[in-house]
CSV table of C-alpha atoms and ligand atoms in Angstrom, one decimal:
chain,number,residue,atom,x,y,z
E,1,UNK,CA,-13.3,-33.1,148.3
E,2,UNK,CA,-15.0,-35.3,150.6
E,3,UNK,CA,-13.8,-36.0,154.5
E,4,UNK,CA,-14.8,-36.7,157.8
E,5,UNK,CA,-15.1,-33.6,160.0
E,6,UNK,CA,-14.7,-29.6,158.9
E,7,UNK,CA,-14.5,-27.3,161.7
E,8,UNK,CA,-14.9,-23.5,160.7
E,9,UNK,CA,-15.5,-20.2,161.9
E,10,UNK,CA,-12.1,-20.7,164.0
E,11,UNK,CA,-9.2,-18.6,164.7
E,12,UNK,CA,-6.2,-21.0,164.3
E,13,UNK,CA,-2.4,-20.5,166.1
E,14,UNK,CA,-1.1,-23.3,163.4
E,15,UNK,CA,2.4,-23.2,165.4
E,16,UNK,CA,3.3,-23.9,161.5
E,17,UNK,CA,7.3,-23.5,161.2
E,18,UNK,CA,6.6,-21.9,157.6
E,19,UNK,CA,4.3,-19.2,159.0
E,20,UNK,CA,5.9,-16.5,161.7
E,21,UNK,CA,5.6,-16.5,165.2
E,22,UNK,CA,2.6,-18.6,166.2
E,23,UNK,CA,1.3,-18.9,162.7
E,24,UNK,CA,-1.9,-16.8,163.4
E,25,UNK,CA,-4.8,-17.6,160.5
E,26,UNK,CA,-7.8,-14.9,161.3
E,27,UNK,CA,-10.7,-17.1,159.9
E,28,UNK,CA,-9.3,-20.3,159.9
E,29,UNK,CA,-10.5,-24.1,158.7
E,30,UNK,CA,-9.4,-27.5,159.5
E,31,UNK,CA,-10.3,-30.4,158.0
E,32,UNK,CA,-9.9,-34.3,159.0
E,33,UNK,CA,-10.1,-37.6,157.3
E,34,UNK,CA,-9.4,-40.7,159.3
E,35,UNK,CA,-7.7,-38.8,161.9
E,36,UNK,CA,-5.3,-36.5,159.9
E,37,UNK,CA,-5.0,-33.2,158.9
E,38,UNK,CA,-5.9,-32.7,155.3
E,39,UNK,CA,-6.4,-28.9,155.6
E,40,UNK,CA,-5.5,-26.3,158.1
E,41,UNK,CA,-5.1,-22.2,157.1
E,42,UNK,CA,-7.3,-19.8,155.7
E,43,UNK,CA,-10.8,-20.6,155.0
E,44,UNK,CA,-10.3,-19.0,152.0
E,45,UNK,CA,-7.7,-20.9,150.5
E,46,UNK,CA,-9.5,-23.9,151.5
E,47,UNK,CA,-10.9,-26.7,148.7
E,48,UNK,CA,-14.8,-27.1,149.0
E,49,UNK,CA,-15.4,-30.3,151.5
E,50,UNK,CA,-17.9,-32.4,151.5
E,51,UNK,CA,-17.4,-33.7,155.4
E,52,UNK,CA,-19.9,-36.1,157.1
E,53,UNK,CA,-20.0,-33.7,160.5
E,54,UNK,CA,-19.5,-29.8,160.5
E,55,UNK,CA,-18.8,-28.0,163.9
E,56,UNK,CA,-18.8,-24.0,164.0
E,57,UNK,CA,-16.3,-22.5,166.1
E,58,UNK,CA,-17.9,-19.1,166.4
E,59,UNK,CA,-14.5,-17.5,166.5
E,60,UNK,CA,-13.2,-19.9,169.1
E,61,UNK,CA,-9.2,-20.8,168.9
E,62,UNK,CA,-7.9,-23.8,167.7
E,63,UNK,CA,-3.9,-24.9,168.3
E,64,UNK,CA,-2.5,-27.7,168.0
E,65,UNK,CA,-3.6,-30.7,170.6
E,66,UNK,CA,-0.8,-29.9,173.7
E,67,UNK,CA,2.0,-31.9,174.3
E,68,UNK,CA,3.4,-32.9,177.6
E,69,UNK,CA,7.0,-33.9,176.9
E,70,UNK,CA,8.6,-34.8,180.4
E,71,UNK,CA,6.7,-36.6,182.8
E,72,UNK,CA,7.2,-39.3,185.8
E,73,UNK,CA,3.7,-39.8,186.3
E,74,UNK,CA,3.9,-43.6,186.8
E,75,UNK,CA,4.3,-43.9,190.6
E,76,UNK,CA,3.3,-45.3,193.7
E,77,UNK,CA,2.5,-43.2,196.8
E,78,UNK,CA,3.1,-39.7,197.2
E,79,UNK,CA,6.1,-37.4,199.1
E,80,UNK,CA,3.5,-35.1,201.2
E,81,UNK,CA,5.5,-36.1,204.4
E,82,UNK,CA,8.7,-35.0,202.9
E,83,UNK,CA,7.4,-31.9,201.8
E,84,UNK,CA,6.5,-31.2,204.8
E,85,UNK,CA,9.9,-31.8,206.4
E,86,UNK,CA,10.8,-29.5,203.5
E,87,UNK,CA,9.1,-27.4,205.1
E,88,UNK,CA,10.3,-27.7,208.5
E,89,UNK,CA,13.5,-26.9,206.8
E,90,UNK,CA,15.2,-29.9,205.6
E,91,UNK,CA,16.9,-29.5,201.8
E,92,UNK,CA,15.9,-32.5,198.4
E,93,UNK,CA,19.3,-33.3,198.7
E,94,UNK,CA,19.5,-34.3,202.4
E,95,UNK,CA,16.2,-36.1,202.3
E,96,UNK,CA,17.3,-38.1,199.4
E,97,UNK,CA,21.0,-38.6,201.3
E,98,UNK,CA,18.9,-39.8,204.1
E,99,UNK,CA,17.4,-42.4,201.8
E,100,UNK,CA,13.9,-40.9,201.5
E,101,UNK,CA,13.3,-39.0,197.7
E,102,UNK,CA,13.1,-41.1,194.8
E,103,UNK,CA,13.6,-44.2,196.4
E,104,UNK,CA,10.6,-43.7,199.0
E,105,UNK,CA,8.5,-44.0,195.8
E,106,UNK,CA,10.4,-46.7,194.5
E,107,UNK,CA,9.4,-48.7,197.2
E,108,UNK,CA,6.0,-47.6,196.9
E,109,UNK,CA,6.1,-48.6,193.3
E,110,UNK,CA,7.4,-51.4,193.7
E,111,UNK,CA,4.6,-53.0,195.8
E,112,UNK,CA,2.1,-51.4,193.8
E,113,UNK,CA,-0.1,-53.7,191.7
E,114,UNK,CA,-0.2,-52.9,188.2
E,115,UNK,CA,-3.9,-52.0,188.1
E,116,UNK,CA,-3.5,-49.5,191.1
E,117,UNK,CA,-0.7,-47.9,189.2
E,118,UNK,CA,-2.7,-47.5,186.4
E,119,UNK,CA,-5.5,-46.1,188.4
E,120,UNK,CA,-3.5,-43.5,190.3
E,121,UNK,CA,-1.4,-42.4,186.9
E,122,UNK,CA,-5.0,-42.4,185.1
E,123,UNK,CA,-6.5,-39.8,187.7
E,124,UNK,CA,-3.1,-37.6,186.9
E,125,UNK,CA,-3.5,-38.0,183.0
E,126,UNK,CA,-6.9,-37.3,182.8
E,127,UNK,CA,-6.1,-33.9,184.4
E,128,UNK,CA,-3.7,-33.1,182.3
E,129,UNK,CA,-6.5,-34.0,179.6
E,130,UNK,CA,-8.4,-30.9,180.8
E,131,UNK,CA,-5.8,-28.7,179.7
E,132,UNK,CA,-5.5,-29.9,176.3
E,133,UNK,CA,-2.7,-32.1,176.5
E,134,UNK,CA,-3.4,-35.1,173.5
E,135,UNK,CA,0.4,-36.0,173.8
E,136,UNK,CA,2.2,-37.6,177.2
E,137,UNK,CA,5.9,-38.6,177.5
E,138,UNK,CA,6.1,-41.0,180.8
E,139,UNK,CA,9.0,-42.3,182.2
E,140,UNK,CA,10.2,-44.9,184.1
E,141,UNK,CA,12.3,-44.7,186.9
E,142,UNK,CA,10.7,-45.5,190.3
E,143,UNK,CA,10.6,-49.3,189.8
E,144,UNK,CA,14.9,-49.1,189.7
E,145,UNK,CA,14.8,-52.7,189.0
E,146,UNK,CA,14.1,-55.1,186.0
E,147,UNK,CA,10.5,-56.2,186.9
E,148,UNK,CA,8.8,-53.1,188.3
E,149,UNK,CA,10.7,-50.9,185.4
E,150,UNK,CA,9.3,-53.1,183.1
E,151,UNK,CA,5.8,-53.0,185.0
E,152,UNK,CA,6.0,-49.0,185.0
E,153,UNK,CA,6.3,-49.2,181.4
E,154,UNK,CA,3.6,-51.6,180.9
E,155,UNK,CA,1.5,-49.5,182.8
E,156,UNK,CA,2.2,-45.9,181.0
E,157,UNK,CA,1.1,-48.2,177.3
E,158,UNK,CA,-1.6,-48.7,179.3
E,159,UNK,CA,-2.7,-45.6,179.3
E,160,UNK,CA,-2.3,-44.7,175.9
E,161,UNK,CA,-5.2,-48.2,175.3
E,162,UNK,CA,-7.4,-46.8,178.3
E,163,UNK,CA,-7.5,-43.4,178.1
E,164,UNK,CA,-7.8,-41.3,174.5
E,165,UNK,CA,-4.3,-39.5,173.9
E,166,UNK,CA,-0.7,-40.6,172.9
E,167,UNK,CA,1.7,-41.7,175.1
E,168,UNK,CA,5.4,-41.4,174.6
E,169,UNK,CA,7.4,-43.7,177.0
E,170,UNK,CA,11.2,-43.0,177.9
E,171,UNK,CA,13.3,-45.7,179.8
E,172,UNK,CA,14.6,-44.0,182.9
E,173,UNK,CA,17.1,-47.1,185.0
E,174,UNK,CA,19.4,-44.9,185.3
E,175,UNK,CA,17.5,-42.4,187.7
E,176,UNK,CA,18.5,-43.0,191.0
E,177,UNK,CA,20.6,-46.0,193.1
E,178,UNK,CA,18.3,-48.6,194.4
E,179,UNK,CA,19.5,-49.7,197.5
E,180,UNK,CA,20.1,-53.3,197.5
E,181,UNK,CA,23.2,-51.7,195.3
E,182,UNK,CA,24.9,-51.0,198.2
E,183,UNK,CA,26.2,-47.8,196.7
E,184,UNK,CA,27.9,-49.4,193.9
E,185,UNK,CA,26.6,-47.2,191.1
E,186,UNK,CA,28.9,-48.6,188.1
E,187,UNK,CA,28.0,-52.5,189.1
E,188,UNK,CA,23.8,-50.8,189.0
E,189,UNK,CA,24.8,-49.0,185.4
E,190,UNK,CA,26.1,-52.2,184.3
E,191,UNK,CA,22.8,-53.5,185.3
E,192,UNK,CA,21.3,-51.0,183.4
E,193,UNK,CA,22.5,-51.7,180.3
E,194,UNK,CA,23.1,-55.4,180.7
E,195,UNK,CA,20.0,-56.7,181.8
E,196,UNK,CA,17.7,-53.8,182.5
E,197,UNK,CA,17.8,-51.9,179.1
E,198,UNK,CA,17.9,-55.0,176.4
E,199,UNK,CA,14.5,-56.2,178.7
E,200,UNK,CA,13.1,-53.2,178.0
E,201,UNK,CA,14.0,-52.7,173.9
E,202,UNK,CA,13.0,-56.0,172.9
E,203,UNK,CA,9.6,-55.9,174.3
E,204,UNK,CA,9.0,-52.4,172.8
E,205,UNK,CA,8.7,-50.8,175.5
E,206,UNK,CA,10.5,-47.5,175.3
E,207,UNK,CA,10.3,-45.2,172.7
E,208,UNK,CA,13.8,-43.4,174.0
E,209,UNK,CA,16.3,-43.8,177.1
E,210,UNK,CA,17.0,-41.1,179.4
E,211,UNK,CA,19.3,-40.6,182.7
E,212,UNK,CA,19.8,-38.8,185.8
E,213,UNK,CA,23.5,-36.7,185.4
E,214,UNK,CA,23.7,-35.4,188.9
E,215,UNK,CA,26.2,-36.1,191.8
E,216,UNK,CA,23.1,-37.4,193.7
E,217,UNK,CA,22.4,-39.7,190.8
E,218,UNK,CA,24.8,-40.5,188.2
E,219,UNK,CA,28.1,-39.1,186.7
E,220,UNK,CA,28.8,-38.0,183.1
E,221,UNK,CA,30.6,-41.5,182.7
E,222,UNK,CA,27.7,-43.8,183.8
E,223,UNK,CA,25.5,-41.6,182.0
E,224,UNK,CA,27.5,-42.2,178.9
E,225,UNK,CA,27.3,-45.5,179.2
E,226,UNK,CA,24.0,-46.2,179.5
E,227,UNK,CA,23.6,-43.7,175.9
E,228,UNK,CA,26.2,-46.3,174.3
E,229,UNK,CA,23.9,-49.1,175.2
E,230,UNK,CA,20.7,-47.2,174.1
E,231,UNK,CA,22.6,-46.4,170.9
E,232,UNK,CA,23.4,-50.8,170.7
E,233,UNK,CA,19.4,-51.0,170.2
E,234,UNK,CA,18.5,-47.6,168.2
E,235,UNK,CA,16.8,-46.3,171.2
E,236,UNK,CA,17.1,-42.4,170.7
E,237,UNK,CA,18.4,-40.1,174.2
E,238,UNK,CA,17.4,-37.9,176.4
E,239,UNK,CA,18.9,-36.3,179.3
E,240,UNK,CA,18.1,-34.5,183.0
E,241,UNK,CA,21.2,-32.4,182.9
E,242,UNK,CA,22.6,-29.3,184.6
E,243,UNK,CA,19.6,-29.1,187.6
E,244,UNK,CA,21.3,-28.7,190.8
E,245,UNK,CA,25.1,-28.0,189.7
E,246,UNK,CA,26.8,-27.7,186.3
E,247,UNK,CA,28.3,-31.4,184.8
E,248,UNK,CA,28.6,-31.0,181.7
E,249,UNK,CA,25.4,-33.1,180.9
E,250,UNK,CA,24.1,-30.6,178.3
E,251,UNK,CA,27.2,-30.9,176.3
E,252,UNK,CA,27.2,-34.6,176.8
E,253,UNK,CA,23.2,-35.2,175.6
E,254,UNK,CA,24.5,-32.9,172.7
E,255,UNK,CA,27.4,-35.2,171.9
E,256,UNK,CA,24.8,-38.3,171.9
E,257,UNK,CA,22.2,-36.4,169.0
E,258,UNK,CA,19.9,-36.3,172.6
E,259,UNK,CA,16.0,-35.7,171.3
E,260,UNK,CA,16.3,-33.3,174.2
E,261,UNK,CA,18.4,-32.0,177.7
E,262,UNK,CA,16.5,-30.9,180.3
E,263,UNK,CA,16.5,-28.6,183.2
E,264,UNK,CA,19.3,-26.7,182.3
E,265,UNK,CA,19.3,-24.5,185.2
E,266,UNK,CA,22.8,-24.5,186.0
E,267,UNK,CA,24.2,-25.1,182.0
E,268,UNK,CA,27.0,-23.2,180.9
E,269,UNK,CA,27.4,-21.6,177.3
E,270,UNK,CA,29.5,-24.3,176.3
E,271,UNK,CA,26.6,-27.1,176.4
E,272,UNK,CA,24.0,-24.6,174.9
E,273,UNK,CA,26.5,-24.0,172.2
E,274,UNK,CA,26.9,-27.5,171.3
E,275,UNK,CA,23.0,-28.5,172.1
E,276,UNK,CA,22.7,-26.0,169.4
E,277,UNK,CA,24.8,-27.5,166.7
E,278,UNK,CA,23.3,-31.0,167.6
E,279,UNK,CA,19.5,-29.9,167.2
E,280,UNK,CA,18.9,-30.7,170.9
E,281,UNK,CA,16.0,-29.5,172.1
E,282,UNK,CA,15.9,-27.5,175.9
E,283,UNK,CA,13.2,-29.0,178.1
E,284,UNK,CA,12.2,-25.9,180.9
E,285,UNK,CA,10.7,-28.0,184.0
E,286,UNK,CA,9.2,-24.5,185.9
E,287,UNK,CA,7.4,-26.5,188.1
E,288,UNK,CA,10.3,-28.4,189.4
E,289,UNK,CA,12.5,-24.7,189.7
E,290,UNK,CA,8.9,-23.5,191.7
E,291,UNK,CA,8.9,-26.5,194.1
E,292,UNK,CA,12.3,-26.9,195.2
E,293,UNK,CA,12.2,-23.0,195.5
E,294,UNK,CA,15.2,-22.8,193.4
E,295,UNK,CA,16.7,-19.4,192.8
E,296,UNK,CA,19.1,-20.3,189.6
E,297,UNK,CA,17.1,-20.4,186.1
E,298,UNK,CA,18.0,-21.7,183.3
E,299,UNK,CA,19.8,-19.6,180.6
E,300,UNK,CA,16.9,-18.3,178.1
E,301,UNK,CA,18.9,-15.4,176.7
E,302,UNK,CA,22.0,-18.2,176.3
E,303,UNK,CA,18.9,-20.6,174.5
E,304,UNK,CA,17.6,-17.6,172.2
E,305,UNK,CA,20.9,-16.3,171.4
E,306,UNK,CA,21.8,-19.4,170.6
E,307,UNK,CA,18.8,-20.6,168.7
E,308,UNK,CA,18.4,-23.6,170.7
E,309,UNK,CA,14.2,-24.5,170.2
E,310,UNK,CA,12.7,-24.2,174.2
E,311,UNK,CA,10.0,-26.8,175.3
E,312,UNK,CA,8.3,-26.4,178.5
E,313,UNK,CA,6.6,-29.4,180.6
E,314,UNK,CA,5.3,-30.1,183.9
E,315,UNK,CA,7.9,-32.5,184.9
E,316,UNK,CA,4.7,-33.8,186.7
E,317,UNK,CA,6.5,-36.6,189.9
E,318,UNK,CA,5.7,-37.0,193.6
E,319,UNK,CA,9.0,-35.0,194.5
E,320,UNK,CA,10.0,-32.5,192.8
E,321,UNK,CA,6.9,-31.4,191.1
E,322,UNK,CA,3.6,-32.7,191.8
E,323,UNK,CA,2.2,-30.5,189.2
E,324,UNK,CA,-0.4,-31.9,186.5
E,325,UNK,CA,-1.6,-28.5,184.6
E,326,UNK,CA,0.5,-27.9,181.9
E,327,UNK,CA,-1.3,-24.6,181.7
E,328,UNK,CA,-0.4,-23.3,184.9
E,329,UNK,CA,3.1,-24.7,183.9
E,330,UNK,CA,3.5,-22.2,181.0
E,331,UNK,CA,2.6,-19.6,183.7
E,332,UNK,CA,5.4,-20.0,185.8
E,333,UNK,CA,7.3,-20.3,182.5
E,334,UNK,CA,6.2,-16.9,181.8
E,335,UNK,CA,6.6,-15.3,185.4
E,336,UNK,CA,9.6,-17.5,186.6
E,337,UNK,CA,11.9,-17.8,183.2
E,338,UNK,CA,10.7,-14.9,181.3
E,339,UNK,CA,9.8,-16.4,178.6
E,340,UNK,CA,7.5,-15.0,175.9
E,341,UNK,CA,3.6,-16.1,175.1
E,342,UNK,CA,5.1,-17.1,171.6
E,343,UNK,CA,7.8,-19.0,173.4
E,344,UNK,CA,5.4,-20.6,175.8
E,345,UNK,CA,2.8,-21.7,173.3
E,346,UNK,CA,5.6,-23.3,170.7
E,347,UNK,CA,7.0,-24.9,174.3
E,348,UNK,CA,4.1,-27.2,174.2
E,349,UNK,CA,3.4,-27.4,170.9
E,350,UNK,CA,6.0,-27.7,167.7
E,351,UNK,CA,9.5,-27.9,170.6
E,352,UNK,CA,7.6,-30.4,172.8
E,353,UNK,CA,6.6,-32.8,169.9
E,354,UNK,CA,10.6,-32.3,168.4
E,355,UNK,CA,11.9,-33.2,171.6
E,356,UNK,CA,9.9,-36.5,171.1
E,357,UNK,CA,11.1,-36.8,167.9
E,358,UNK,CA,7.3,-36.3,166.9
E,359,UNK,CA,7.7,-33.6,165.0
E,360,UNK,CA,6.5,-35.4,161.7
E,361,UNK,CA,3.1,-36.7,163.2
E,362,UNK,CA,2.4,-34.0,165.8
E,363,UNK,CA,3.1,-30.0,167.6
E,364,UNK,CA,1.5,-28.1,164.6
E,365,UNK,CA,-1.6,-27.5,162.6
E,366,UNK,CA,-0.7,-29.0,159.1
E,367,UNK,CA,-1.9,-31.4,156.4
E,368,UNK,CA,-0.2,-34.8,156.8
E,369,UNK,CA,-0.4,-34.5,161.2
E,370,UNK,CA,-2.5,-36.2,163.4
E,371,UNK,CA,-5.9,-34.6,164.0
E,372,UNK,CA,-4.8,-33.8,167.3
E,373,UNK,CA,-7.1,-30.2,168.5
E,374,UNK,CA,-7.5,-28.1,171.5
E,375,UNK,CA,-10.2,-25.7,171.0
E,376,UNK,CA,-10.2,-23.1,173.5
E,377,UNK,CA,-13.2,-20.7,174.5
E,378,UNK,CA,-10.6,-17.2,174.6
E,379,UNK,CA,-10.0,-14.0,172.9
E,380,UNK,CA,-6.4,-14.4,172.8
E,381,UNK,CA,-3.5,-16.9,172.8
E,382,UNK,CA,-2.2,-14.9,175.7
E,383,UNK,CA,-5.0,-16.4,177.6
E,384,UNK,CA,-3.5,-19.4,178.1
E,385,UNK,CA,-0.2,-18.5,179.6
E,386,UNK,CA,-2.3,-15.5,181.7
E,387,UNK,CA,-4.3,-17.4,184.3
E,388,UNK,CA,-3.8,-19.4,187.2
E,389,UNK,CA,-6.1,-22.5,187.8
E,390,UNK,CA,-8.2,-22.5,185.5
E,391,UNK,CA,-8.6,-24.0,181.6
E,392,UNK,CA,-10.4,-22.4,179.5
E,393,UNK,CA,-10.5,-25.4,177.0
E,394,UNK,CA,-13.9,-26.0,175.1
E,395,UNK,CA,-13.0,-29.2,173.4
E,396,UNK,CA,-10.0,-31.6,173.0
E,397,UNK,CA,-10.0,-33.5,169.5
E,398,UNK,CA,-7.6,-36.8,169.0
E,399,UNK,CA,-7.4,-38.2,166.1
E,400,UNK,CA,-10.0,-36.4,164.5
E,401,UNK,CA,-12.3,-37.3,167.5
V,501,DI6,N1,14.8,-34.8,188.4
V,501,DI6,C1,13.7,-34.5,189.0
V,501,DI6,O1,13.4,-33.3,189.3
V,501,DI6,C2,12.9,-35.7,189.3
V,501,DI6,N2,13.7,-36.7,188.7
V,501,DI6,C3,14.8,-36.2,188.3
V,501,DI6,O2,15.6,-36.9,187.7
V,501,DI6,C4,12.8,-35.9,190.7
V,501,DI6,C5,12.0,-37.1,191.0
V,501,DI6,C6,11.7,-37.3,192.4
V,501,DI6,O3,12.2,-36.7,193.3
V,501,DI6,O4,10.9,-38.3,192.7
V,502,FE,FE1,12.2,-35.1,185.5
């Protein structure tokens, strides 16, 4: 069978749904042809190929290309003075009372060019890169008005033409109150979903739609009005729900088919019952939990008893986590949250790409996917949840590349 590129000799974590925990293959083989998967499992098993290039793994480990699933990466700026009045003892909430927070960066956002947007968010990415990431969710969010939402948008595409990985983009209006609103926040939703969000949808700009359900951003109601317009132009959901105090967001993503709710810190059993029954998957933000010092984490045994599928990103933004290692981010998953190296690993691979709604193309080793690799030089999966700073990747493949 002829294709384009064998590699062998490898150890594979498929992250396979059909195969148990991480879907371990001792001496594994994958094979691509224009950029898919047309083999992945035992060597073996495999059919001979006949493939243009052949690289020998000598035993190396090969998962699934990672996938960052929650990001605001798009932004103007940075909040290094506000973390250091963090520091000096004032709380998120008051600085973003005091009009600091997300709107400091929207302001920096908006009077960002789009090329120097592109080139700040492209230094982020390409960090990310180094840990294996081949997938990116971006939102929107700090532009808070048509134009620069649309130009945040225009800029994370961008970087799915520039650099070589996928990018997911989420429309986030709905994130905080700009403040030529003058506090109004129904007459901004309406805004949102009047003007803001048909913009958006009709020039294909957002692959999904996702809101801020917080009392320092928006209530259940707005939130559920802005998921009735998404729903007007097929836009799937998403949610922030349950960070800082318990809303009922979790319940209402579920109630909406949401891709995904995330945070969760402060959800009850209620909204992880009926995220459960909707197939919504529970986006963990550790670096978010680690930066605001929060002391309330999510409820994992609630998730797990529950079945709900766990993804884990690095939530990477100027102000609540200025984090771009999604590695490091599975080790405060681990240490913070509990969670398991099985738990962390499917958390950036098969979770992350369902709470996408990328589950058919990407998140696992099998025929039919995108060739999307991280090759890693360890002994063990466990390696890659265990240290702190450093990536031990060897090579990242994307799209068979
Ligand atoms: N929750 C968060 O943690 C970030 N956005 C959100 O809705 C915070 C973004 C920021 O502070 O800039
Ligand atoms: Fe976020």
């Amino acid at each position: 069978m002829k294709c384009d590129r064998v590699w062998r000799g490898a150890r594979l974590a498929t992250m396979a749904a059909a195969q148990p925990g991480t879907g371990i293959v001792e001496d594994g083989l994958v094979a691509a042809s224009q950029g898919r998967i047309v083999y992945a499992g035992e060597a073996a098993d495999a059919p001979r190929f006949e493939a243009n290039e052949t690289i020998e793994c000598e035993g190396r480990w090969i998962t699934p290309g990672l996938v960052d699933c929650h990001t605001h990466i798009v932004y103007g700026g940075n909040r290094a003075h506000e973390f250091e009045l963090r520091l000096a003892g004032a709380t998120y909430d008051e600085i973003a009372r005091a009009g600091g927070g997300i709107v400091s960066t929207m302001r920096a956002t908006r009077a960002a060019s789009e090329d120097a947007l592109l080139d700040g968010a492209k230094k982020r990415v390409e960090t990310l890169m180094r840990d294996g990431v081949t997938t990116l969710e971006i939102k929107s969010g700090y532009g808070l008005d048509l134009d620069s939402e649309m130009k945040s948008l225009r800029v994370a595409r961008r970087l799915g033409e520039v650099l070589p990985l996928s990018v997911v983009t989420t429309f986030l209006g709905a994130h905080a109150l700009p403040p030529e609103a003058n506090g109004d926040k129904d007459a901004y939703i309406a805004e949102v979903c009047e003007r803001q969000l048909p913009a958006v949808a009709q020039a294909g700009l957002a692959d999904a739609v996702d809101a801020f359900c917080e009392s320092i951003a928006f209530s259940p109601e707005q939130t559920a009005r802005v998921f009735e317009a998404a729903r007007r132009f097929g836009l799937p959901v998403k949610l922030h729900a349950e960070q800082l105090s318990t809303l009922g967001g979790a319940a209402l993503a579920a109630r909406f088919g949401a891709l995904s709710a995330d945070h969760l810190e402060h959800a009850d059993e209620a909204g992880i019952r009926a995220m459960a029954e909707a197939g919504t998957v529970a986006v963990l933000l550790p670096g978010a939990f680690y930066f605001l010092r929060e002391t309330q984490k999510p409820p994992v045994d609630l998730l797990r008893r529950h079945g709900v599928p766990i993804a884990i990103s690095s939530d990477s933004n100027p102000g609540t986590s200025p984090l771009t290692s999604l590695l490091l981010t599975l080790n405060m998953a681990a240490t913070f949250f509990r969670l398991t190296v099985e738990e962390c690993l499917l958390g950036v691979t098969r979770h992350a790409a369902r709470a996408l709604g990328r589950l058919d193309r990407i998140g696992t080793l099998e025929a039919g996917k995108s060739c999307d690799l991280a090759i890693w030089d360890i002994e063990r999966p466990a390696e890659l949840v265990y240290r702190i700073g450093f990536t031990p990747l060897r090579q990242r493949v994307w799209r068979g590349r």
